[in-house]
PDB file of C-alpha atoms in Angstrom:
ATOM      1  CA  MET A 392      11.699 -39.262 -22.160  1.00 49.00           C
ATOM      2  CA  LYS A 393      11.386 -39.742 -18.498  1.00 51.00           C
ATOM      3  CA  GLN A 394      14.839 -38.194 -18.424  1.00 55.00           C
ATOM      4  CA  ILE A 395      13.599 -35.045 -19.891  1.00 62.00           C
ATOM      5  CA  PHE A 396      10.611 -34.391 -18.847  1.00 53.00           C
ATOM      6  CA  ILE A 397      12.725 -34.495 -15.565  1.00 52.00           C
ATOM      7  CA  TYR A 398      15.284 -31.868 -16.372  1.00 55.00           C
ATOM      8  CA  ALA A 399      12.097 -30.109 -18.255  1.00 60.00           C
ATOM      9  CA  LEU A 400      10.683 -29.421 -14.763  1.00 54.00           C
ATOM     10  CA  THR A 401      13.884 -28.931 -13.241  1.00 56.00           C
ATOM     11  CA  PHE A 402      14.914 -25.766 -15.814  1.00 55.00           C
ATOM     12  CA  ALA A 403      11.187 -24.732 -14.935  1.00 58.00           C
ATOM     13  CA  VAL A 404      11.578 -24.516 -11.313  1.00 51.00           C
ATOM     14  CA  ILE A 405      15.414 -22.525 -11.543  1.00 54.00           C
ATOM     15  CA  VAL A 406      14.048 -19.773 -14.565  1.00 57.00           C
ATOM     16  CA  LEU A 407      10.215 -19.776 -13.854  1.00 57.00           C
ATOM     17  CA  PRO A 408      10.887 -17.947 -10.581  1.00 55.00           C
ATOM     18  CA  THR A 409      13.493 -15.616 -12.451  1.00 55.00           C
ATOM     19  CA  ILE A 410      11.357 -14.669 -14.619  1.00 58.00           C
ATOM     20  CA  PHE A 411       8.676 -13.954 -12.519  1.00 51.00           C
ATOM     21  CA  PHE A 412      10.827 -11.335 -10.361  1.00 49.00           C
ATOM     22  CA  VAL A 413      12.400 -10.152 -12.600  1.00 50.00           C
ATOM     23  CA  VAL A 414       9.447  -9.097 -14.684  1.00 50.00           C
ATOM     24  CA  LEU A 415       7.473  -8.468 -10.900  1.00 48.00           C
ATOM     25  CA  GLY A 416      10.106  -6.178 -10.510  1.00 47.00           C
ATOM     26  CA  GLU A 417      10.183  -4.684 -13.902  1.00 46.00           C
ATOM     27  CA  LYS A 418       6.465  -3.454 -13.384  1.00 47.00           C
ATOM     28  CA  LYS A 419       6.299  -2.767  -9.285  1.00 47.00           C
ATOM     29  CA  GLU A 420       5.779   0.949 -10.133  1.00 47.00           C
ATOM     30  CA  LYS A 421       3.084   0.457 -13.351  1.00 47.00           C
ATOM     31  CA  LYS A 422       0.561  -1.820 -10.827  1.00 48.00           C
ATOM     32  CA  ALA A 423       1.610   0.881  -7.751  1.00 47.00           C
ATOM     33  CA  ALA A 424       0.449   3.350 -10.381  1.00 47.00           C
ATOM     34  CA  ALA A 425      -2.719   1.621 -11.560  1.00 47.00           C
ATOM     35  CA  GLU A 426      -3.655   0.139  -7.817  1.00 47.00           C
ATOM     36  CA  ARG A 427      -6.436   3.428  -7.777  1.00 50.00           C
ATOM     37  CA  GLU A 428      -7.342   2.680 -11.040  1.00 47.00           C
ATOM     38  CA  HIS A 429      -7.744  -0.421 -10.280  1.00 50.00           C
ATOM     39  CA  THR A 430      -9.931   0.090  -6.554  1.00 52.00           C
ATOM     40  CA  VAL A 431     -11.801   2.244  -9.230  1.00 60.00           C
ATOM     41  CA  TRP A 432     -12.907  -0.432 -11.431  1.00 69.00           C
ATOM     42  CA  LEU A 433     -13.915  -2.639  -8.364  1.00 68.00           C
ATOM     43  CA  PHE A 434     -16.032   0.682  -6.626  1.00 71.00           C
ATOM     44  CA  SER A 435     -17.846   1.072 -10.941  1.00 73.00           C
ATOM     45  CA  LEU A 436     -18.735  -2.654 -11.041  1.00 78.00           C
ATOM     46  CA  MET A 437     -20.708  -2.735  -7.841  1.00 79.00           C
ATOM     47  CA  ARG A 438     -22.234   1.143  -8.107  1.00 79.00           C
ATOM     48  CA  PRO A 439     -25.335   0.123  -9.662  1.00 82.00           C
ATOM     49  CA  PHE A 440     -26.065  -1.895  -5.865  1.00 83.00           C
ATOM     50  CA  ILE A 441     -23.953  -0.044  -3.401  1.00 84.00           C
ATOM     51  CA  ASP A 442     -26.483   3.057  -5.035  1.00 83.00           C
ATOM     52  CA  VAL A 443     -29.391   0.956  -4.929  1.00 86.00           C
ATOM     53  CA  LEU A 444     -28.443   0.417  -1.363  1.00 85.00           C
ATOM     54  CA  MET A 445     -27.318   4.055  -0.058  1.00 85.00           C
ATOM     55  CA  MET A 446     -30.999   4.498  -1.800  1.00 86.00           C
ATOM     56  CA  ALA A 447     -32.523   2.705   1.443  1.00 86.00           C
ATOM     57  CA  GLY A 448     -30.373   4.666   3.884  1.00 86.00           C
ATOM     58  CA  VAL A 449     -28.534   1.631   4.613  1.00 84.00           C
ATOM     59  CA  GLY A 450     -24.637   4.220   3.909  1.00 83.00           C
ATOM     60  CA  THR A 451     -26.272   5.822   6.721  1.00 85.00           C
ATOM     61  CA  PHE A 452     -26.973   4.004   9.032  1.00 86.00           C
ATOM     62  CA  PHE A 453     -23.523   2.601   9.242  1.00 84.00           C
ATOM     63  CA  ARG A 454     -22.346   6.149   9.144  1.00 85.00           C
ATOM     64  CA  ARG A 455     -24.771   6.686  12.848  1.00 87.00           C
ATOM     65  CA  LEU A 456     -23.963   3.500  14.263  1.00 86.00           C
ATOM     66  CA  PHE A 457     -19.899   3.930  13.454  1.00 85.00           C
ATOM     67  CA  PRO A 458     -19.406   7.323  13.735  1.00 86.00           C
ATOM     68  CA  GLY A 459     -15.727   6.897  14.112  1.00 86.00           C
ATOM     69  CA  ARG A 460     -14.805   4.698  12.287  1.00 85.00           C
ATOM     70  CA  CYS A 461     -16.647   6.355   8.853  1.00 86.00           C
ATOM     71  CA  ALA A 462     -14.638  10.227  10.387  1.00 86.00           C
ATOM     72  CA  ARG A 463     -11.084   7.741   9.622  1.00 85.00           C
ATOM     73  CA  LEU A 464     -12.299   5.912   6.414  1.00 85.00           C
ATOM     74  CA  GLN A 465     -13.322   9.414   5.277  1.00 85.00           C
ATOM     75  CA  LYS A 466     -10.277  10.662   5.756  1.00 84.00           C
ATOM     76  CA  GLU A 467      -8.268   8.472   4.546  1.00 83.00           C
ATOM     77  CA  LEU A 468     -10.166   7.775   1.722  1.00 83.00           C
ATOM     78  CA  ASN A 469      -9.804  11.478   1.210  1.00 80.00           C
ATOM     79  CA  PHE A 470      -5.611  11.137   1.917  1.00 79.00           C
ATOM     80  CA  ALA A 471      -5.808   8.463  -0.950  1.00 78.00           C
ATOM     81  CA  GLY A 472      -7.055  11.009  -3.598  1.00 74.00           C
ATOM     82  CA  LEU A 473     -10.086   8.058  -4.074  1.00 77.00           C
ATOM     83  CA  LYS A 474     -13.399  10.248  -4.925  1.00 77.00           C
ATOM     84  CA  PHE A 475     -15.779   8.265  -2.218  1.00 80.00           C
ATOM     85  CA  THR A 476     -17.415   8.189   0.568  1.00 84.00           C
ATOM     86  CA  SER A 477     -16.430   5.935   3.944  1.00 86.00           C
ATOM     87  CA  ALA A 478     -20.704   5.376   3.833  1.00 87.00           C
ATOM     88  CA  GLU A 479     -20.754   3.392   0.093  1.00 86.00           C
ATOM     89  CA  VAL A 480     -17.432   1.635   1.551  1.00 86.00           C
ATOM     90  CA  CYS A 481     -19.562   0.148   4.232  1.00 88.00           C
ATOM     91  CA  CYS A 482     -22.307  -0.082   1.554  1.00 88.00           C
ATOM     92  CA  MET A 483     -19.171  -1.851  -0.301  1.00 87.00           C
ATOM     93  CA  GLN A 484     -18.282  -4.663   2.522  1.00 87.00           C
ATOM     94  CA  LEU A 485     -21.942  -5.738   3.060  1.00 88.00           C
ATOM     95  CA  LEU A 486     -22.140  -6.478  -0.411  1.00 88.00           C
ATOM     96  CA  LEU A 487     -19.005  -8.038  -0.187  1.00 88.00           C
ATOM     97  CA  VAL A 488     -19.892  -9.824   2.907  1.00 89.00           C
ATOM     98  CA  VAL A 489     -23.340 -11.773   1.314  1.00 89.00           C
ATOM     99  CA  PHE A 490     -22.144 -11.567  -2.088  1.00 89.00           C
ATOM    100  CA  LEU A 491     -19.066 -13.787  -0.846  1.00 87.00           C
ATOM    101  CA  GLY A 492     -20.041 -15.611   2.633  1.00 88.00           C
ATOM    102  CA  VAL A 493     -23.098 -16.841   0.017  1.00 88.00           C
ATOM    103  CA  ALA A 494     -20.902 -18.658  -3.016  1.00 88.00           C
ATOM    104  CA  ALA A 495     -18.116 -20.145  -0.732  1.00 85.00           C
ATOM    105  CA  GLY A 496     -21.914 -21.866   0.966  1.00 84.00           C
ATOM    106  CA  CYS A 497     -22.845 -22.671  -2.496  1.00 86.00           C
ATOM    107  CA  VAL A 498     -19.645 -23.549  -3.708  1.00 84.00           C
ATOM    108  CA  THR A 499     -18.904 -25.618  -0.628  1.00 82.00           C
ATOM    109  CA  ALA A 500     -21.889 -28.045  -0.332  1.00 81.00           C
ATOM    110  CA  GLY A 501     -21.427 -28.823  -4.279  1.00 79.00           C
ATOM    111  CA  LEU A 502     -18.673 -30.129  -3.084  1.00 77.00           C
ATOM    112  CA  VAL A 503     -18.747 -31.720   0.227  1.00 74.00           C
ATOM    113  CA  ASP A 504     -20.152 -34.935   1.912  1.00 73.00           C
ATOM    114  CA  ASP A 505     -23.828 -34.898   3.683  1.00 73.00           C
ATOM    115  CA  GLU A 506     -20.622 -35.816   7.123  1.00 73.00           C
ATOM    116  CA  ASN A 507     -18.357 -32.559   5.969  1.00 73.00           C
ATOM    117  CA  ARG A 508     -22.170 -30.244   5.975  1.00 77.00           C
ATOM    118  CA  ILE A 509     -20.352 -28.067   9.578  1.00 81.00           C
ATOM    119  CA  SER A 510     -17.764 -27.424   6.024  1.00 79.00           C
ATOM    120  CA  ILE A 511     -19.823 -25.235   4.183  1.00 82.00           C
ATOM    121  CA  PRO A 512     -20.583 -22.345   7.283  1.00 84.00           C
ATOM    122  CA  VAL A 513     -16.898 -22.323   8.685  1.00 85.00           C
ATOM    123  CA  ALA A 514     -16.459 -21.565   4.743  1.00 84.00           C
ATOM    124  CA  GLY A 515     -19.031 -18.855   4.278  1.00 86.00           C
ATOM    125  CA  LEU A 516     -17.961 -17.260   7.018  1.00 89.00           C
ATOM    126  CA  ILE A 517     -14.037 -17.410   6.053  1.00 89.00           C
ATOM    127  CA  ALA A 518     -15.549 -15.942   2.817  1.00 87.00           C
ATOM    128  CA  ALA A 519     -17.352 -13.290   4.044  1.00 88.00           C
ATOM    129  CA  PHE A 520     -14.658 -12.462   5.705  1.00 89.00           C
ATOM    130  CA  ILE A 521     -12.730 -11.762   3.456  1.00 87.00           C
ATOM    131  CA  GLY A 522     -15.084 -10.491   1.799  1.00 85.00           C
ATOM    132  CA  GLY A 523     -15.613  -7.458   4.469  1.00 86.00           C
ATOM    133  CA  SER A 524     -11.819  -6.351   5.536  1.00 86.00           C
ATOM    134  CA  MET A 525     -11.238  -6.548   1.231  1.00 84.00           C
ATOM    135  CA  PRO A 526     -11.853  -2.539   0.734  1.00 84.00           C
ATOM    136  CA  GLY A 527     -10.911  -1.874   3.985  1.00 85.00           C
ATOM    137  CA  ILE A 528      -7.220  -3.819   2.669  1.00 84.00           C
ATOM    138  CA  ILE A 529      -7.217  -1.658  -0.886  1.00 82.00           C
ATOM    139  CA  ILE A 530      -7.355   1.981   1.085  1.00 84.00           C
ATOM    140  CA  GLY A 531      -5.342   0.984   4.052  1.00 85.00           C
ATOM    141  CA  ASN A 532      -2.233  -0.005   1.712  1.00 84.00           C
ATOM    142  CA  MET A 533      -2.845   2.368  -1.189  1.00 84.00           C
ATOM    143  CA  VAL A 534      -3.131   5.154   2.037  1.00 85.00           C
ATOM    144  CA  ALA A 535       0.504   3.496   3.544  1.00 84.00           C
ATOM    145  CA  GLU A 536       2.212   3.921   0.117  1.00 84.00           C
ATOM    146  CA  ARG A 537       0.934   6.897  -0.615  1.00 85.00           C
ATOM    147  CA  ARG A 538       2.181   8.581   3.213  1.00 84.00           C
ATOM    148  CA  LEU A 539       5.636   6.061   2.368  1.00 83.00           C
ATOM    149  CA  SER A 540       6.195   8.660  -0.888  1.00 84.00           C
ATOM    150  CA  ILE A 541       5.372  11.893   1.193  1.00 84.00           C
ATOM    151  CA  LEU A 542       8.227  10.615   3.718  1.00 81.00           C
ATOM    152  CA  LYS A 543      11.624  10.030   2.065  1.00 82.00           C
ATOM    153  CA  ALA A 544       9.782  12.917  -0.585  1.00 83.00           C
ATOM    154  CA  ILE A 545       9.436  15.392   2.000  1.00 84.00           C
ATOM    155  CA  PRO A 546      13.854  15.990   3.636  1.00 82.00           C
ATOM    156  CA  TYR A 547      14.895  16.721  -0.532  1.00 84.00           C
ATOM    157  CA  SER A 548      11.513  19.316  -1.228  1.00 84.00           C
ATOM    158  CA  ILE A 549      12.872  21.047   3.075  1.00 84.00           C
ATOM    159  CA  ASP A 550      16.131  21.635   1.436  1.00 84.00           C
ATOM    160  CA  LEU A 551      14.716  23.052  -1.324  1.00 85.00           C
ATOM    161  CA  ILE A 552      12.465  24.865   0.388  1.00 85.00           C
ATOM    162  CA  ALA A 553      15.243  26.312   2.610  1.00 84.00           C
ATOM    163  CA  SER A 554      18.116  26.914  -0.644  1.00 84.00           C
ATOM    164  CA  ALA A 555      15.263  28.891  -2.210  1.00 84.00           C
ATOM    165  CA  MET A 556      13.925  31.493   0.896  1.00 84.00           C
ATOM    166  CA  ARG A 557      18.179  31.731   1.244  1.00 83.00           C
ATOM    167  CA  GLY A 558      17.089  32.897  -2.311  1.00 81.00           C
ATOM    168  CA  GLY A 559      15.858  35.291  -1.226  1.00 81.00           C
ATOM    169  CA  LEU A 560      11.544  34.503  -1.315  1.00 82.00           C
ATOM    170  CA  ASP A 561       9.109  34.044   1.822  1.00 81.00           C
ATOM    171  CA  PHE A 562       8.269  31.152   2.421  1.00 81.00           C
ATOM    172  CA  ALA A 563       4.766  30.588   0.058  1.00 83.00           C
ATOM    173  CA  ALA A 564       6.280  31.527  -2.717  1.00 86.00           C
ATOM    174  CA  ALA A 565       9.720  28.898  -2.147  1.00 86.00           C
ATOM    175  CA  VAL A 566       6.651  26.693  -2.021  1.00 85.00           C
ATOM    176  CA  ARG A 567       5.182  27.834  -4.693  1.00 87.00           C
ATOM    177  CA  PHE A 568       8.094  27.714  -6.266  1.00 86.00           C
ATOM    178  CA  TYR A 569       8.636  23.967  -5.626  1.00 86.00           C
ATOM    179  CA  VAL A 570       5.774  23.279  -6.606  1.00 86.00           C
ATOM    180  CA  LYS A 571       6.113  24.685  -9.861  1.00 84.00           C
ATOM    181  CA  LEU A 572       9.678  22.723 -10.239  1.00 80.00           C
ATOM    182  CA  GLY A 573       7.142  19.551 -11.757  1.00 69.00           C
ATOM    183  CA  ILE A 574       7.435  17.173  -9.469  1.00 74.00           C
ATOM    184  CA  ASP A 575       4.492  14.802  -9.785  1.00 77.00           C
ATOM    185  CA  SER A 576       4.352  12.972  -5.763  1.00 80.00           C
ATOM    186  CA  PRO A 577       2.112  13.250  -3.532  1.00 83.00           C
ATOM    187  CA  LEU A 578       4.294  15.453  -1.832  1.00 84.00           C
ATOM    188  CA  THR A 579       3.631  18.181  -4.643  1.00 86.00           C
ATOM    189  CA  ASP A 580      -0.726  17.556  -4.169  1.00 85.00           C
ATOM    190  CA  GLU A 581      -0.136  18.306  -0.552  1.00 86.00           C
ATOM    191  CA  TYR A 582       1.558  21.264  -0.490  1.00 87.00           C
ATOM    192  CA  SER A 583      -1.011  22.822  -3.483  1.00 88.00           C
ATOM    193  CA  GLN A 584      -3.411  22.161  -1.293  1.00 87.00           C
ATOM    194  CA  MET A 585      -1.782  24.331   1.761  1.00 88.00           C
ATOM    195  CA  LEU A 586      -0.708  27.301  -0.981  1.00 88.00           C
ATOM    196  CA  ARG A 587      -4.593  26.864  -1.553  1.00 89.00           C
ATOM    197  CA  GLU A 588      -5.487  27.183   2.143  1.00 88.00           C
ATOM    198  CA  MET A 589      -3.169  29.594   2.345  1.00 86.00           C
ATOM    199  CA  GLU A 590      -4.640  31.890  -0.112  1.00 86.00           C
ATOM    200  CA  LEU A 591      -7.572  31.798   1.375  1.00 86.00           C
ATOM    201  CA  GLY A 592      -6.400  33.357   3.733  1.00 85.00           C
ATOM    202  CA  VAL A 593      -5.136  30.781   6.329  1.00 85.00           C
ATOM    203  CA  VAL A 594      -2.711  31.654   8.205  1.00 84.00           C
ATOM    204  CA  ARG A 595       0.746  29.510   7.180  1.00 83.00           C
ATOM    205  CA  THR A 596       1.073  27.685  10.587  1.00 83.00           C
ATOM    206  CA  VAL A 597      -2.683  26.612  10.232  1.00 87.00           C
ATOM    207  CA  ALA A 598      -1.916  25.547   7.201  1.00 87.00           C
ATOM    208  CA  LEU A 599       0.503  23.467   8.193  1.00 85.00           C
ATOM    209  CA  GLN A 600      -0.684  21.452  10.761  1.00 86.00           C
ATOM    210  CA  ASN A 601      -3.102  20.872   8.981  1.00 87.00           C
ATOM    211  CA  MET A 602      -1.088  19.016   6.288  1.00 87.00           C
ATOM    212  CA  ALA A 603       0.558  17.565   8.932  1.00 85.00           C
ATOM    213  CA  ASP A 604      -2.455  16.420  10.092  1.00 85.00           C
ATOM    214  CA  ARG A 605      -4.106  14.981   6.761  1.00 84.00           C
ATOM    215  CA  ILE A 606      -0.659  13.222   6.390  1.00 84.00           C
ATOM    216  CA  SER A 607      -0.202  11.711   9.774  1.00 81.00           C
ATOM    217  CA  ILE A 608       3.163  11.149   9.690  1.00 80.00           C
ATOM    218  CA  ARG A 609       5.567  11.725  13.185  1.00 79.00           C
ATOM    219  CA  GLU A 610       9.276  13.225  11.535  1.00 76.00           C
ATOM    220  CA  PHE A 611       6.370  15.898   9.597  1.00 81.00           C
ATOM    221  CA  THR A 612       3.952  16.922  12.647  1.00 83.00           C
ATOM    222  CA  SER A 613       7.738  17.664  14.685  1.00 81.00           C
ATOM    223  CA  PHE A 614       8.368  20.010  11.452  1.00 80.00           C
ATOM    224  CA  ALA A 615       5.182  22.143  11.831  1.00 83.00           C
ATOM    225  CA  ALA A 616       5.067  22.807  14.946  1.00 84.00           C
ATOM    226  CA  ALA A 617       9.193  23.363  14.938  1.00 81.00           C
ATOM    227  CA  ILE A 618       8.069  26.220  11.993  1.00 79.00           C
ATOM    228  CA  ALA A 619       5.360  26.958  14.408  1.00 81.00           C
ATOM    229  CA  LEU A 620       7.340  27.769  17.388  1.00 80.00           C
ATOM    230  CA  GLY A 621       9.773  29.799  14.874  1.00 76.00           C
ATOM    231  CA  THR A 622       6.908  32.160  13.814  1.00 74.00           C
ATOM    232  CA  GLU A 623       6.398  32.339  17.218  1.00 76.00           C
ATOM    233  CA  LEU A 624       9.142  33.094  17.815  1.00 76.00           C
ATOM    234  CA  GLY A 625      11.079  35.228  15.463  1.00 73.00           C
ATOM    235  CA  ALA A 626      13.651  33.067  14.531  1.00 71.00           C
ATOM    236  CA  PRO A 627      15.037  32.167  10.958  1.00 76.00           C
ATOM    237  CA  LEU A 628      13.310  29.848   9.393  1.00 77.00           C
ATOM    238  CA  THR A 629      15.871  28.501   7.186  1.00 78.00           C
ATOM    239  CA  GLU A 630      17.729  27.416  10.253  1.00 78.00           C
ATOM    240  CA  THR A 631      15.117  25.610  11.040  1.00 77.00           C
ATOM    241  CA  MET A 632      13.868  24.022   8.139  1.00 80.00           C
ATOM    242  CA  GLU A 633      17.438  22.987   7.635  1.00 79.00           C
ATOM    243  CA  ILE A 634      18.551  21.088  10.339  1.00 79.00           C
ATOM    244  CA  GLN A 635      14.426  19.494  10.635  1.00 77.00           C
ATOM    245  CA  GLY A 636      15.376  18.364   7.511  1.00 78.00           C
ATOM    246  CA  GLU A 637      18.407  17.197   8.211  1.00 79.00           C
ATOM    247  CA  GLU A 638      16.399  14.898  11.353  1.00 78.00           C
ATOM    248  CA  MET A 639      13.781  13.379   9.063  1.00 78.00           C
ATOM    249  CA  ARG A 640      16.682  12.538   6.530  1.00 80.00           C
ATOM    250  CA  LYS A 641      18.161  10.379   8.566  1.00 80.00           C
ATOM    251  CA  ALA A 642      14.431   9.466  10.179  1.00 77.00           C
ATOM    252  CA  ARG A 643      14.207   7.739   6.671  1.00 76.00           C
ATOM    253  CA  PHE A 644      17.722   5.879   6.512  1.00 80.00           C
ATOM    254  CA  ALA A 645      16.993   4.882   9.824  1.00 80.00           C
ATOM    255  CA  LEU A 646      14.017   2.892   8.106  1.00 76.00           C
ATOM    256  CA  ALA A 647      15.922   2.036   5.116  1.00 79.00           C
ATOM    257  CA  GLU A 648      17.210   0.131   7.762  1.00 82.00           C
ATOM    258  CA  CYS A 649      14.795  -1.376   9.535  1.00 82.00           C
ATOM    259  CA  LYS A 650      13.987  -2.404   6.926  1.00 78.00           C
ATOM    260  CA  ALA A 651      17.113  -4.073   5.301  1.00 80.00           C
ATOM    261  CA  GLN A 652      17.272  -6.052   8.838  1.00 82.00           C
ATOM    262  CA  ARG A 653      13.643  -6.835   7.686  1.00 80.00           C
ATOM    263  CA  ALA A 654      14.832  -9.004   4.796  1.00 78.00           C
ATOM    264  CA  PRO A 655      16.517 -11.773   6.301  1.00 81.00           C
ATOM    265  CA  SER A 656      13.181 -13.433   8.003  1.00 81.00           C
ATOM    266  CA  LEU A 657      11.650 -11.781   4.277  1.00 78.00           C
ATOM    267  CA  MET A 658      13.571 -14.118   2.505  1.00 80.00           C
ATOM    268  CA  LEU A 659      12.543 -17.518   3.837  1.00 81.00           C
ATOM    269  CA  LEU A 660       9.521 -17.376   2.546  1.00 80.00           C
ATOM    270  CA  PRO A 661      10.408 -17.345  -1.336  1.00 79.00           C
ATOM    271  CA  MET A 662      14.242 -19.821  -0.286  1.00 79.00           C
ATOM    272  CA  ALA A 663      10.933 -22.326   0.879  1.00 79.00           C
ATOM    273  CA  LEU A 664       9.098 -21.598  -2.094  1.00 79.00           C
ATOM    274  CA  PHE A 665      11.375 -21.974  -4.916  1.00 78.00           C
ATOM    275  CA  ILE A 666      14.981 -22.033  -3.945  1.00 81.00           C
ATOM    276  CA  LEU A 667      15.293 -25.188  -1.917  1.00 80.00           C
ATOM    277  CA  PRO A 668      13.028 -27.702  -3.748  1.00 81.00           C
ATOM    278  CA  ALA A 669      15.024 -27.171  -6.970  1.00 81.00           C
ATOM    279  CA  VAL A 670      18.351 -27.517  -4.763  1.00 83.00           C
ATOM    280  CA  PHE A 671      16.618 -30.814  -3.682  1.00 83.00           C
ATOM    281  CA  ILE A 672      15.438 -31.396  -6.945  1.00 83.00           C
ATOM    282  CA  ILE A 673      18.953 -30.953  -8.574  1.00 84.00           C
ATOM    283  CA  ILE A 674      20.439 -33.085  -5.834  1.00 86.00           C
ATOM    284  CA  LEU A 675      18.307 -36.274  -6.152  1.00 83.00           C
ATOM    285  CA  THR A 676      17.002 -36.208  -9.880  1.00 83.00           C
ATOM    286  CA  PRO A 677      21.184 -37.422 -10.832  1.00 85.00           C
ATOM    287  CA  VAL A 678      20.515 -39.720  -7.424  1.00 82.00           C
ATOM    288  CA  PHE A 679      16.803 -41.014  -8.693  1.00 81.00           C
ATOM    289  CA  LEU A 680      18.260 -41.848 -12.398  1.00 82.00           C
ATOM    290  CA  LYS A 681      21.099 -43.919 -11.368  1.00 82.00           C
ATOM    291  CA  MET A 682      18.781 -45.681  -8.961  1.00 80.00           C
ATOM    292  CA  ARG A 683      16.100 -46.197 -11.649  1.00 78.00           C
ATOM    293  CA  GLU A 684      18.867 -47.784 -13.748  1.00 81.00           C
ATOM    294  CA  ALA A 685      19.917 -50.126 -11.272  1.00 79.00           C
ATOM    295  CA  GLY A 686      16.890 -52.039 -10.728  1.00 75.00           C
ATOM    296  CA  VAL A 687      15.999 -50.559  -7.252  1.00 70.00           C
ATOM    297  CA  PRO A 688      12.142 -50.200  -6.637  1.00 70.00           C
ATOM    298  CA  LEU A 689      11.603 -47.106  -5.407  1.00 63.00           C
ATOM    299  CA  PHE A 690       7.890 -46.787  -5.303  1.00 57.00           C
TER     300      PHE A 690
END
């Protein structure tokens, strides 16, 4: 019976992590798409308490106390597509700090004895720090994921726009052609916003620069500056766009190489948690069984 239990445990250690990572890889895109809904759900859950703090003027107080941070946070919220204000996020952080800090302190107080009371404020502070950092981490991850998606799609969008311009379209019409292709991506949304600005009378170079400021990608900022310089000098935009598209493609390949070089160091944690224990179990289990059969006292 013990041998069956050991074999079952070995099978679980080897197979279950594999199944977990396979399922995780298949659902990666779905989780990335549902991350925004999860954040909205988190805000919706705390919406009544946030509204109370907003009515009390707490959000306005934070916005006046930290104007630079609130401005950066609002820019990130707008870029991530979240319909919340920086004041509401600050109120949410305050609520999480108080709630998680008090909850962790109460739980720790019920678990520790009188000699370890010092751990109660420590646990409360750690939980409060986690609660205060949670909204910023979630928003930052959404912004980074959206920016990475835009960086991947920029070279091909520039190639398509340049091809449309070689076919006789101007810049605005070529961008509109790319948007109407139906490619669902954050870059398409940014191009759509740029077209709306141009339809309202904003100069092309200014609208392109506004788009570069929103996405804050160094390669696209260089592209916007090259387009503006080419427009001022009267250079052909198609050639400029081809050169910039090639440079962005090289930057994307460099990013992929950088991530590939980081792979060995990132593999250390799953190897230490899953692969090495399974290897030790497979190697030591027969030795353990033989020693038990021989009557060698182990424990």
